Tab-separated table of C-alpha atoms and ligand atoms in Angstrom:
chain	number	residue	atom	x	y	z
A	226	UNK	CA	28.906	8.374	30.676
A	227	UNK	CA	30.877	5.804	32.290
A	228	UNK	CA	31.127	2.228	30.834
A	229	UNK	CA	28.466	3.774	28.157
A	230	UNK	CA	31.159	5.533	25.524
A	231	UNK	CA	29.564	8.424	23.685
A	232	UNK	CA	28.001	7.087	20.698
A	233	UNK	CA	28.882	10.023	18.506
A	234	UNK	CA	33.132	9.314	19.620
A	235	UNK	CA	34.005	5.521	19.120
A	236	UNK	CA	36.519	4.245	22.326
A	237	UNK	CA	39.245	3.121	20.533
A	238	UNK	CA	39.843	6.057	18.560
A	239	UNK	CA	38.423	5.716	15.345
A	240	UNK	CA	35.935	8.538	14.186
A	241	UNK	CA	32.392	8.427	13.458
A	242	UNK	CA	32.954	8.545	10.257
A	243	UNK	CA	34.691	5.312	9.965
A	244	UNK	CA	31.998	4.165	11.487
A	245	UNK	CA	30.090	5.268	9.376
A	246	UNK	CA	31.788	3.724	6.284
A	247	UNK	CA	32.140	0.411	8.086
A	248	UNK	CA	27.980	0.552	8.649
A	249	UNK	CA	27.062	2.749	5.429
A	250	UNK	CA	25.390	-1.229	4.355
A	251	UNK	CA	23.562	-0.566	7.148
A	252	UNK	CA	21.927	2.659	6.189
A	253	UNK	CA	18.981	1.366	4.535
A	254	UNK	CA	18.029	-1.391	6.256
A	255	UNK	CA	17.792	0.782	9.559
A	256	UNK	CA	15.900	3.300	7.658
A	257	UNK	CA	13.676	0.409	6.581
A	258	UNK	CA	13.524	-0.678	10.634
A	259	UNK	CA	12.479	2.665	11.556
A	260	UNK	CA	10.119	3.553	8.275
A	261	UNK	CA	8.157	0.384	9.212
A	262	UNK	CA	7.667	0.830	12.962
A	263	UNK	CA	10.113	-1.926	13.487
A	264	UNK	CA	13.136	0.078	15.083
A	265	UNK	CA	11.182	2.273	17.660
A	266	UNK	CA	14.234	2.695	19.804
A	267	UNK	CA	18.303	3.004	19.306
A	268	UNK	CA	18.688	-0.443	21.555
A	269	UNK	CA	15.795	-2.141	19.288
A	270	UNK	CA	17.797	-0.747	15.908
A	271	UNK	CA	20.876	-2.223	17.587
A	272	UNK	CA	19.786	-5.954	18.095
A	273	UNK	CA	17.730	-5.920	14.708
A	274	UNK	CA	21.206	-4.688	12.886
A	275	UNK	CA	23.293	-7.115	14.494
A	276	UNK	CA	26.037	-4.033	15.102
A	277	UNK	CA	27.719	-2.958	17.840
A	278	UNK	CA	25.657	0.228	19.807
A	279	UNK	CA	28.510	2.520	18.856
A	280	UNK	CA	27.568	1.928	14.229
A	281	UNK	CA	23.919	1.903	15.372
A	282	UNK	CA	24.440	4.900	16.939
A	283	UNK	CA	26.742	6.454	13.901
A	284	UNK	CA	23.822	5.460	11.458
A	285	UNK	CA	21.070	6.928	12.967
A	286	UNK	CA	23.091	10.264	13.365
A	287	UNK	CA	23.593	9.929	9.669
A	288	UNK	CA	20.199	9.549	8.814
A	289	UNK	CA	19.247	12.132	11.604
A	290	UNK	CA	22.021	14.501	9.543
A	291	UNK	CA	19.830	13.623	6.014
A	292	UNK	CA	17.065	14.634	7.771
A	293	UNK	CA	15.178	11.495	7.476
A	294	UNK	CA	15.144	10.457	10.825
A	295	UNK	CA	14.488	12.078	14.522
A	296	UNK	CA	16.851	10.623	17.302
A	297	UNK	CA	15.189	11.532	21.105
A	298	UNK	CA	18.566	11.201	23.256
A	299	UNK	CA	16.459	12.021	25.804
A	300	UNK	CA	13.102	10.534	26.330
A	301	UNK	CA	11.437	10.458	29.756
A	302	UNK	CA	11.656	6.793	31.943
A	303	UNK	CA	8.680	4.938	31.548
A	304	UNK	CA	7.261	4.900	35.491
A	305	UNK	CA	9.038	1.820	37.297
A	306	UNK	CA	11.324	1.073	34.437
A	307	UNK	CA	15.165	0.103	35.152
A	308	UNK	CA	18.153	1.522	34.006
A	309	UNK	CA	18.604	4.438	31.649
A	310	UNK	CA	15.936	4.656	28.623
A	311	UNK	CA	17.099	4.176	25.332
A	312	UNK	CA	17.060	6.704	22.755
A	313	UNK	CA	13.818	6.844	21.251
A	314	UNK	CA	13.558	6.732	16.928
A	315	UNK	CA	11.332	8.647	14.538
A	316	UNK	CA	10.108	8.955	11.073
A	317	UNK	CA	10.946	12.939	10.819
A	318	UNK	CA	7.774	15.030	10.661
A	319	UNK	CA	9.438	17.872	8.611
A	320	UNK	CA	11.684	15.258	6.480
A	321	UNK	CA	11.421	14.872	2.378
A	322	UNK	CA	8.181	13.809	0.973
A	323	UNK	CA	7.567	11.561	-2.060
A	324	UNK	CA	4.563	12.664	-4.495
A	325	UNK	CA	2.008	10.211	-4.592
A	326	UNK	CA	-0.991	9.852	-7.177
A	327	UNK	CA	-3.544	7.359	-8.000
A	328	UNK	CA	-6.116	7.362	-10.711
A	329	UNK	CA	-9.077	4.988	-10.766
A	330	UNK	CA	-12.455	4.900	-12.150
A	331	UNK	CA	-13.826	7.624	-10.404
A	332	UNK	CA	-11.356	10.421	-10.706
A	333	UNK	CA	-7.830	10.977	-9.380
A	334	UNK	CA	-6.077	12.389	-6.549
A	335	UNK	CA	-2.589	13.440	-5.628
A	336	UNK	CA	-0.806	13.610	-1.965
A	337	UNK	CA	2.274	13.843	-0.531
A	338	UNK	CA	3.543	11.096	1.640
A	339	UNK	CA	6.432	11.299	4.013
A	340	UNK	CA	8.238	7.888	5.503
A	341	UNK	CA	6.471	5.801	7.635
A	342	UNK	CA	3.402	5.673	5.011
A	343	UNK	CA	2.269	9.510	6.408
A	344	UNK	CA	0.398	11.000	4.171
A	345	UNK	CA	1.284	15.108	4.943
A	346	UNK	CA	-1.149	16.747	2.237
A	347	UNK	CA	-3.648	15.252	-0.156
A	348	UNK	CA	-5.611	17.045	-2.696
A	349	UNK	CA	-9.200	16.840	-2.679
A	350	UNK	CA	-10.328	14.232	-5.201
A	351	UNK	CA	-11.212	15.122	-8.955
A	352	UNK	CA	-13.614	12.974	-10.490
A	353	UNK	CA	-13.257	13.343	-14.092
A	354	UNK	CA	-11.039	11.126	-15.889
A	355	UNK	CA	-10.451	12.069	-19.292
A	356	UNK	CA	-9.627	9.145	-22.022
A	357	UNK	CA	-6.430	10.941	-22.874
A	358	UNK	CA	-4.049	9.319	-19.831
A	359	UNK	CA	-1.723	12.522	-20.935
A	360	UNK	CA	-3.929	14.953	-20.109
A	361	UNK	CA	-5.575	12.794	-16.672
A	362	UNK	CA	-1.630	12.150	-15.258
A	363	UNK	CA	-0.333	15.660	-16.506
A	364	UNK	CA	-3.512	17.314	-14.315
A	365	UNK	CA	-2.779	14.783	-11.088
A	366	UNK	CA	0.979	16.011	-11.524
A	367	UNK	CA	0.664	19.463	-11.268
A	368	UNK	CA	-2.203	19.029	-8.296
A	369	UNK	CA	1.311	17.333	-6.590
A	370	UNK	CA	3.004	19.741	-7.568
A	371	UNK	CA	1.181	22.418	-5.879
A	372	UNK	CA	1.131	20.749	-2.716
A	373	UNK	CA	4.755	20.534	-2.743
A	374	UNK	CA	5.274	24.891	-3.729
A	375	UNK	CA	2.477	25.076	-0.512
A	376	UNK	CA	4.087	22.782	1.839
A	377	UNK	CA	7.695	23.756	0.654
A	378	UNK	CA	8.791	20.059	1.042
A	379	UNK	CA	11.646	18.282	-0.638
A	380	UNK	CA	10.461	15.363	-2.849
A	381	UNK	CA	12.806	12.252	-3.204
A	382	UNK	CA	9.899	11.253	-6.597
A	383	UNK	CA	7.137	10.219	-7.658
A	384	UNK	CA	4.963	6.857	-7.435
A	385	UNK	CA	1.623	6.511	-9.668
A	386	UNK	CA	-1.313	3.974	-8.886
A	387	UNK	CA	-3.629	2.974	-12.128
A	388	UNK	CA	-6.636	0.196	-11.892
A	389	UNK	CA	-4.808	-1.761	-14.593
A	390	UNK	CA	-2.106	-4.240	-14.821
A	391	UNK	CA	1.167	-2.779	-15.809
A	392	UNK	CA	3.268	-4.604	-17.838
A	393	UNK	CA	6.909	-5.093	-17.004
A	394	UNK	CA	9.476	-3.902	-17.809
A	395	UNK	CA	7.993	-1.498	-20.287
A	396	UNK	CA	4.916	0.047	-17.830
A	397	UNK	CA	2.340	-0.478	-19.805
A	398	UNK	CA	-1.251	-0.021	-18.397
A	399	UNK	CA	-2.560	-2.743	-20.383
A	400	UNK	CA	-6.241	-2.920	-19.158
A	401	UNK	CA	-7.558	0.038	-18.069
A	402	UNK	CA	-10.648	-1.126	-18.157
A	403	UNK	CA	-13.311	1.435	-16.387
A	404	UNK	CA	-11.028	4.124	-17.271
A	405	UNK	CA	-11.335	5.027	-21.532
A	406	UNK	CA	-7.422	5.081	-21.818
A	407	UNK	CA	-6.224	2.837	-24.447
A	408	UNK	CA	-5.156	-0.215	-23.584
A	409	UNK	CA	-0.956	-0.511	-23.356
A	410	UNK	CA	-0.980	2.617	-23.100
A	411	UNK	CA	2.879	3.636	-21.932
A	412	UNK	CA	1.609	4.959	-18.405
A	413	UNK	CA	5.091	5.169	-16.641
A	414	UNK	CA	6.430	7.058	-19.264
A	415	UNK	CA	3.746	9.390	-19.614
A	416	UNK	CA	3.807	9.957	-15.894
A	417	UNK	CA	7.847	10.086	-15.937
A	418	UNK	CA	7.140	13.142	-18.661
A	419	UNK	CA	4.807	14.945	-16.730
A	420	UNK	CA	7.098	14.779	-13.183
A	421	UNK	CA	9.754	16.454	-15.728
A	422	UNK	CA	7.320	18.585	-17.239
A	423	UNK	CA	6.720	19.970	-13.513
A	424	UNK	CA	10.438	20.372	-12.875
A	425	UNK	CA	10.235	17.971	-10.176
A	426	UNK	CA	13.346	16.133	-9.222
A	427	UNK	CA	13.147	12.100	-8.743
A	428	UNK	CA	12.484	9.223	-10.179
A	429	UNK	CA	9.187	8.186	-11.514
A	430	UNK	CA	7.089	5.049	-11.305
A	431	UNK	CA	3.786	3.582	-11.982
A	432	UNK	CA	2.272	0.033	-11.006
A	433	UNK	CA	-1.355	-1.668	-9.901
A	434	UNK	CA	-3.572	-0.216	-7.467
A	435	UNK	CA	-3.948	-3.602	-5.536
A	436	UNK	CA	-0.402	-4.499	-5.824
A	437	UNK	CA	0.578	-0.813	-4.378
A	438	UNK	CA	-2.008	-1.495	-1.795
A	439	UNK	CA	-1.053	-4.612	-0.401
A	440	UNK	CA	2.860	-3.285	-0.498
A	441	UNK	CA	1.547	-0.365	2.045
A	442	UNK	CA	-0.655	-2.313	4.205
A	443	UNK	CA	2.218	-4.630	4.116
A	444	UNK	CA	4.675	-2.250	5.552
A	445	UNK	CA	2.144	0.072	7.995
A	446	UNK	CA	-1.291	-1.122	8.363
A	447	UNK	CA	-3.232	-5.034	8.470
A	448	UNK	CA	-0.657	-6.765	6.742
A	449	UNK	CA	2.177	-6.293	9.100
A	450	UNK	CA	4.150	-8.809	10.060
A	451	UNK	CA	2.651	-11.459	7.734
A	452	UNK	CA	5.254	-13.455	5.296
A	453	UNK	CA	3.094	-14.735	2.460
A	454	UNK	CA	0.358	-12.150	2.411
A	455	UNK	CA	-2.264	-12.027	0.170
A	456	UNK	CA	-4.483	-8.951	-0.814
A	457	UNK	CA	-7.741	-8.852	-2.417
A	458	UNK	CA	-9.341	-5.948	-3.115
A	459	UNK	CA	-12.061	-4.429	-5.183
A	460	UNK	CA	-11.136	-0.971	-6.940
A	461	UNK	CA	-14.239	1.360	-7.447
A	462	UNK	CA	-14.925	-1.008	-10.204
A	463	UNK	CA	-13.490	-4.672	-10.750
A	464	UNK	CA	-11.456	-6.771	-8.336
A	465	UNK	CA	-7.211	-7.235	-8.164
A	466	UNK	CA	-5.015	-8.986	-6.460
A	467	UNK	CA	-1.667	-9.079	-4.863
A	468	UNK	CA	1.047	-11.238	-3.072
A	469	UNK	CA	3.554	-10.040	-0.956
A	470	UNK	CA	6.252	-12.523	-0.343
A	471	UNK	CA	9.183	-12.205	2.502
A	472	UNK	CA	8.621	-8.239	2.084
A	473	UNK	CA	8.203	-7.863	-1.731
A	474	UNK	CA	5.710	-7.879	-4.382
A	475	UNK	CA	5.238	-11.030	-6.551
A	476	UNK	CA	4.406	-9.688	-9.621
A	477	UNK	CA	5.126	-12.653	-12.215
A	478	UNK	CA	7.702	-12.167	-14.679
A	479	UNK	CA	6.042	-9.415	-16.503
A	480	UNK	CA	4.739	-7.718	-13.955
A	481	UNK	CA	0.931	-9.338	-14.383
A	482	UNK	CA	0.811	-12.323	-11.598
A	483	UNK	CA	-2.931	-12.289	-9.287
A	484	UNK	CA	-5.020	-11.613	-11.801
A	485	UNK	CA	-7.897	-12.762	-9.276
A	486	UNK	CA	-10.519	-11.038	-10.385
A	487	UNK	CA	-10.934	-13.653	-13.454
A	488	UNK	CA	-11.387	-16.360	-10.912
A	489	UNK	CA	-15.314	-17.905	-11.601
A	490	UNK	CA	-17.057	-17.845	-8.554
A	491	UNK	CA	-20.327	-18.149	-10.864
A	492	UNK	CA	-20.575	-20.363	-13.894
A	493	UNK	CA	-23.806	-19.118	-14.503
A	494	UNK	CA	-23.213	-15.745	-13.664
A	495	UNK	CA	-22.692	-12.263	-15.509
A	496	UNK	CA	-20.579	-11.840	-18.845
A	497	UNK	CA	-16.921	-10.794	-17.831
A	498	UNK	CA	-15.077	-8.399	-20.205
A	499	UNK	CA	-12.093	-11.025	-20.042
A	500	UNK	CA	-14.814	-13.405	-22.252
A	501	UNK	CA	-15.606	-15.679	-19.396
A	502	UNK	CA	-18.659	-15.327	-17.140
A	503	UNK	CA	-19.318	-14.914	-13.382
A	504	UNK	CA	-15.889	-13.644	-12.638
A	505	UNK	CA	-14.628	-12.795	-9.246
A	506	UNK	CA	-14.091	-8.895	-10.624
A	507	UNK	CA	-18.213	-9.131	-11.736
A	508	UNK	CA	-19.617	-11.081	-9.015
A	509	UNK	CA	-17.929	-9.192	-6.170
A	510	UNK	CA	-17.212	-5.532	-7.138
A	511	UNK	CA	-19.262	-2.859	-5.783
A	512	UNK	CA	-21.559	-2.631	-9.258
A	513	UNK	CA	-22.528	-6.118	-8.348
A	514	UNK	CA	-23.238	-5.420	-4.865
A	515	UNK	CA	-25.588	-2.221	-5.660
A	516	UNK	CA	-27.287	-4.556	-8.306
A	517	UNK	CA	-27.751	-7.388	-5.941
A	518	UNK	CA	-29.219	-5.298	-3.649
A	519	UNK	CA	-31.820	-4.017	-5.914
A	520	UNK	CA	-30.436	-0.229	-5.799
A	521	UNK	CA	-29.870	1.998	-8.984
A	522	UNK	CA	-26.078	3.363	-9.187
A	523	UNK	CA	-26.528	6.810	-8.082
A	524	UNK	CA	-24.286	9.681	-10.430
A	525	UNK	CA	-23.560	11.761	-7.301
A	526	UNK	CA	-21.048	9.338	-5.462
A	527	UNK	CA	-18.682	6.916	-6.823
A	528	UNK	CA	-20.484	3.049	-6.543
A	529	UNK	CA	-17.713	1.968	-3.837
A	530	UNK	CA	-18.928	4.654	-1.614
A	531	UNK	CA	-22.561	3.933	-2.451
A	532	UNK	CA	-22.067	0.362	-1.694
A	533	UNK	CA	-20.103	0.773	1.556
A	534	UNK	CA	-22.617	3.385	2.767
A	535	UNK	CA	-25.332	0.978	1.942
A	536	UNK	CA	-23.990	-1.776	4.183
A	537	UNK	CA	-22.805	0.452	7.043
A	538	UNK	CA	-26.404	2.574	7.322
A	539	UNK	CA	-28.450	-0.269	5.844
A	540	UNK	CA	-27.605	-3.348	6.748
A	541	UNK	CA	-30.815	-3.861	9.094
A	542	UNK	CA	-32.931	-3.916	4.983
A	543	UNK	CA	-33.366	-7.651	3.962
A	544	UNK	CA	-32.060	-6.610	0.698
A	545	UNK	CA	-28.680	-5.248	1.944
A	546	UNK	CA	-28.465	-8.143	4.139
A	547	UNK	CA	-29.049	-10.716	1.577
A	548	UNK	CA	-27.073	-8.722	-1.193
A	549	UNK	CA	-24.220	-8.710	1.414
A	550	UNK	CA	-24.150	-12.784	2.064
A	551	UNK	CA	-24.470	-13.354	-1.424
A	552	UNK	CA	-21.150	-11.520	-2.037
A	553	UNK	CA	-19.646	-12.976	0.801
A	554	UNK	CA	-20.175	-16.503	-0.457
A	555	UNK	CA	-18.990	-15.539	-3.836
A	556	UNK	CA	-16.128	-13.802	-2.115
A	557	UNK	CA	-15.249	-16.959	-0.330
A	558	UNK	CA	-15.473	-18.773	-3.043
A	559	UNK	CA	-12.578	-17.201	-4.613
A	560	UNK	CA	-10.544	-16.627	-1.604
A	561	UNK	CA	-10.912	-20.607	-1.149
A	562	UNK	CA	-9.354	-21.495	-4.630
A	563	UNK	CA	-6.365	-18.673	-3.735
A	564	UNK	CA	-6.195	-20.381	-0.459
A	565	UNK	CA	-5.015	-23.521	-2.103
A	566	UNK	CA	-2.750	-22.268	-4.325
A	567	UNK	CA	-1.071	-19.788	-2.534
A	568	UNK	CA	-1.142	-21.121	0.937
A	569	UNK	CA	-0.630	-17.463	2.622
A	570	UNK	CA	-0.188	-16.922	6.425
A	571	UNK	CA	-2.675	-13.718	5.706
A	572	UNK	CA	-5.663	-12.635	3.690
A	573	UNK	CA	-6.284	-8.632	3.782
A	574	UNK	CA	-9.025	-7.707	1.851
A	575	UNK	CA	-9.576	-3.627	0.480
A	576	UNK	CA	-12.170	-1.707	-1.046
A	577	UNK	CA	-15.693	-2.716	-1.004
A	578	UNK	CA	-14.532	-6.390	0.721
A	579	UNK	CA	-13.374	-4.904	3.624
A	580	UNK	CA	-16.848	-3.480	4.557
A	581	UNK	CA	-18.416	-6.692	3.587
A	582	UNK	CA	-15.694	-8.821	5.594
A	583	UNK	CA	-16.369	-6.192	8.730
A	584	UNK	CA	-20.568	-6.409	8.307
A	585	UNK	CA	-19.975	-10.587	8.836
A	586	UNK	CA	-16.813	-12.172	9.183
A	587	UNK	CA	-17.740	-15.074	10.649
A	588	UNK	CA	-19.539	-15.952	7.326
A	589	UNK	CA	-16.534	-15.332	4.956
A	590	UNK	CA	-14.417	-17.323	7.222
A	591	UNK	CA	-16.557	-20.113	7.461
A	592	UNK	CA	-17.338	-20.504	3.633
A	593	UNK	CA	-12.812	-20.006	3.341
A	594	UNK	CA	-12.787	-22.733	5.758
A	595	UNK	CA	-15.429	-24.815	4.262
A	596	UNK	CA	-14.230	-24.835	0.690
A	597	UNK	CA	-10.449	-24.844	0.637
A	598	UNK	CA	-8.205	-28.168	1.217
A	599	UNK	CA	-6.125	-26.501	4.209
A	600	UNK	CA	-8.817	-24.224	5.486
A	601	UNK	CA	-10.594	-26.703	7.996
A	602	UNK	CA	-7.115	-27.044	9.818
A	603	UNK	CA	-5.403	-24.420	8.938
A	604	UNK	CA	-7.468	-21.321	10.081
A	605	UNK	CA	-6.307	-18.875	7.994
A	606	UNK	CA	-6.618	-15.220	9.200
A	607	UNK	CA	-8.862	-13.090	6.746
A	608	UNK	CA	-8.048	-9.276	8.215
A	609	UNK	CA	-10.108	-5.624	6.593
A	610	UNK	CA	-7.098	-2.968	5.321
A	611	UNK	CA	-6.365	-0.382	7.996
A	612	UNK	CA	-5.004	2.040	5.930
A	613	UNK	CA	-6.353	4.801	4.501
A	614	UNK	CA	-5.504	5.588	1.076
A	615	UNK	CA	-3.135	2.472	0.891
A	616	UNK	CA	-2.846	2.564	-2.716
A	617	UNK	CA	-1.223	6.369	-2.518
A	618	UNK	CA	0.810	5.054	0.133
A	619	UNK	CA	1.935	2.305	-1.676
A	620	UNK	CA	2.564	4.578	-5.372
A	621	UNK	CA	4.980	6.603	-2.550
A	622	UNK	CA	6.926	3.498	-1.485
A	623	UNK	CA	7.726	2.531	-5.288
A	624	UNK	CA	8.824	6.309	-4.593
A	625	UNK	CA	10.295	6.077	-1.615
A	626	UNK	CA	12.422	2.477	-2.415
A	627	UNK	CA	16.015	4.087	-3.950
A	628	UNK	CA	16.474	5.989	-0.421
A	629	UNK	CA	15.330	2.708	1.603
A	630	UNK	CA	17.831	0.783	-0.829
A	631	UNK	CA	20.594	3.562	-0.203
A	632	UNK	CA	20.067	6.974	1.182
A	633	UNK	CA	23.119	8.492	0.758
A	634	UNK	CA	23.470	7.813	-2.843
A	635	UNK	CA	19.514	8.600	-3.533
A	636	UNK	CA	19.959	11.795	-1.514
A	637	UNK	CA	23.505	13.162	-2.130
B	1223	LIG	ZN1	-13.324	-12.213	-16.181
């Protein structure tokens, strides 16, 4: 090992564990490095830290030792690569899980994600909602919880998604629109009850669908990278929004900032719940889109997968076509206005805009470009979500946050 001290025995005497004590600040942020993607090897973990090799090393023991992490000390040379490799970091594939579950207007579902946004297990989804949120969260709980008995997992908590915005600090679900619950109704502490109720361990927390969504995408899938990302998505009714800034939500000062979907793309259009008329959320959300394009709402599949199968089999039928533009412009529209006000380095869009962003995005981006101050020069990217599910991954990072923010206290 010579001139490369064993990483586990400091050189000038001091144990690991002091160390360990001197980098137990750095815990979480390395955990964060290596959740994200962003610390793939022990040298990469180093630089990103700004410690010496020998803490690096001493932290990701310790999180190796909470079983959170995998350290490779011995991964095979790339071909024609100098020097010995590094050792390679890993989300652990057996590690603690956090139970995810998201309800929307369609039904719910439940999973169990692991770090690095994996989901492990998901239930298949239920698609009754009843108006009783009690009875809708206690049902998505224990669904979680049986996953957990099955895949004998550890569970740090418990993250909930709901297609309403929740007031802060009290989590209130204060317009569930599409889903019959009463509106305010105390969501997080219903949820908190039925975690409890399930004698699962953890804390409990409940926030937005789109907010959750862009908060995943923002850590593993199309919003990477990005420092003033905006998300606009449509839910399986209704449009959201959501702004992550320097790695964290912005969600106002009571938790109900990018409320897009009352944008007006339409002054003439259709009536808007909020009182207005030709809102982003009932211009753009997949009711419109089946309505534009002259199709009845089917009762055998929710309308955002009607709508996205429409446009992905269909798009060659004038009516899909035209029903498609339409949206787009309306789309861009909105995304224009944002544009201005926000001035983000990143647009993501979920749901049913994703599929209409993918079937032309040369449109969208031209009518962004065309419409906002900044746009002509500015260029904005305007990426599809890559993640699957991103709203249960994001429910599990609300989840997941305490151990990111200090595993050894969330774990011991
Ligand atoms: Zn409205």
């Amino acid at each position: 090992m010579s001139g490369k001290a064993d990483p586990r025995r400091a050189g000038d005497g001091t144990t690991n564990r002091a160390r360990l004590d001197r980098g137990r600040g750095a815990l979480g942020p390395a955990l964060e490095l290596v959740h994200t993607g962003r610390a793939p090897t022990r040298a990469v973990l180093t630089a990103e830290l700004g410690v010496t090799r020998a803490t690096a090393g001493a932290v990701a023991a310790e999180l190796e030792a909470l079983g959170l992490i995998r350290v490779d000390a011995r991964p095979g040379a790339a071909a024609g690569s100098q020097g010995r490799p590094s050792h390679r970091l890993a989300v652990a594939e057996d590690g603690p899980v956090a139970l995810a579950a998201q309800v929307h207007a369609d039904g719910y579902r439940a999973a169990l994600v692991g770090l690095g946004g994996r989901i492990v297990a998901t239930t298949p989804g239920c698609e009754i909602v009843d108006a009783d949120p009690a009875k809708v969260l206690g049902s998505v709980v224990a669904a979680g919880a049986d996953l957990l008995r099955r895949t004998g997992r550890r569970c740090v908590g418990a993250g909930l998604a709901v297609p309403s915005a929740v007031a802060e600090p009290e989590g209130l679900a204060l317009n569930p629109l599409h889903l019959a619950w009463p509106a305010g109704a105390p969501v997080r502490q219903i949820f908190a009850e039925q975690v409890r109720a399930a004698g699962l361990d953890g804390p409990a927390f409940a926030a937005n669908d789109v907010n959750l969504a862009a908060l995943a995408e923002h850590r593993h899938g199309a919003g990477r990278g990005a420092r003033d990302l905006l998300c606009v998505a449509t839910g399986h009714r209704g449009v959201g929004g959501a702004l992550v800034l320097d790695g964290r939500l912005h969600s106002g000062s009571s938790g109900l900032a990018l409320e897009v979907g009352h944008l007006t793309v339409n002054p003439e259009g259709r009536p808007c719940h909020c009182g207005s008329r030709g809102c982003l959320d009932v211009e753009t959300d997949p009711l419109a889109f089946l309505t534009a394009a002259g199709r009845a709402p089917g009762p055998e599949q929710s309308l955002l997968q009607q709508s996205i199968d429409l446009i992905r089999g269909h798009y060659a039928d004038p009516a899909v076509r035209t029903a498609t533009e339409t949206l787009l412009d309306r789309l861009g529209l909105g995304l224009a206005g944002l544009v201005n006000i926000l001035n983000p380095d990143r647009i993501i869009l979920g749901g049913l805009h994703g599929t209409l962003l993918d079937a032309d995005p040369d449109r969208l981006r031209a009518v962004v470009a065309d419409r906002s101050l900044w746009g002509r020069s500015g260029g904005v990217p305007v990426l599809a979500c890559a993640l699957d599910h991103n709203s249960l991954v994001g429910a599990a990072e609300l989840a997941w946050q305490p151990v990111l923010d200090d595993p050894l206290t969330a774990l011991g």
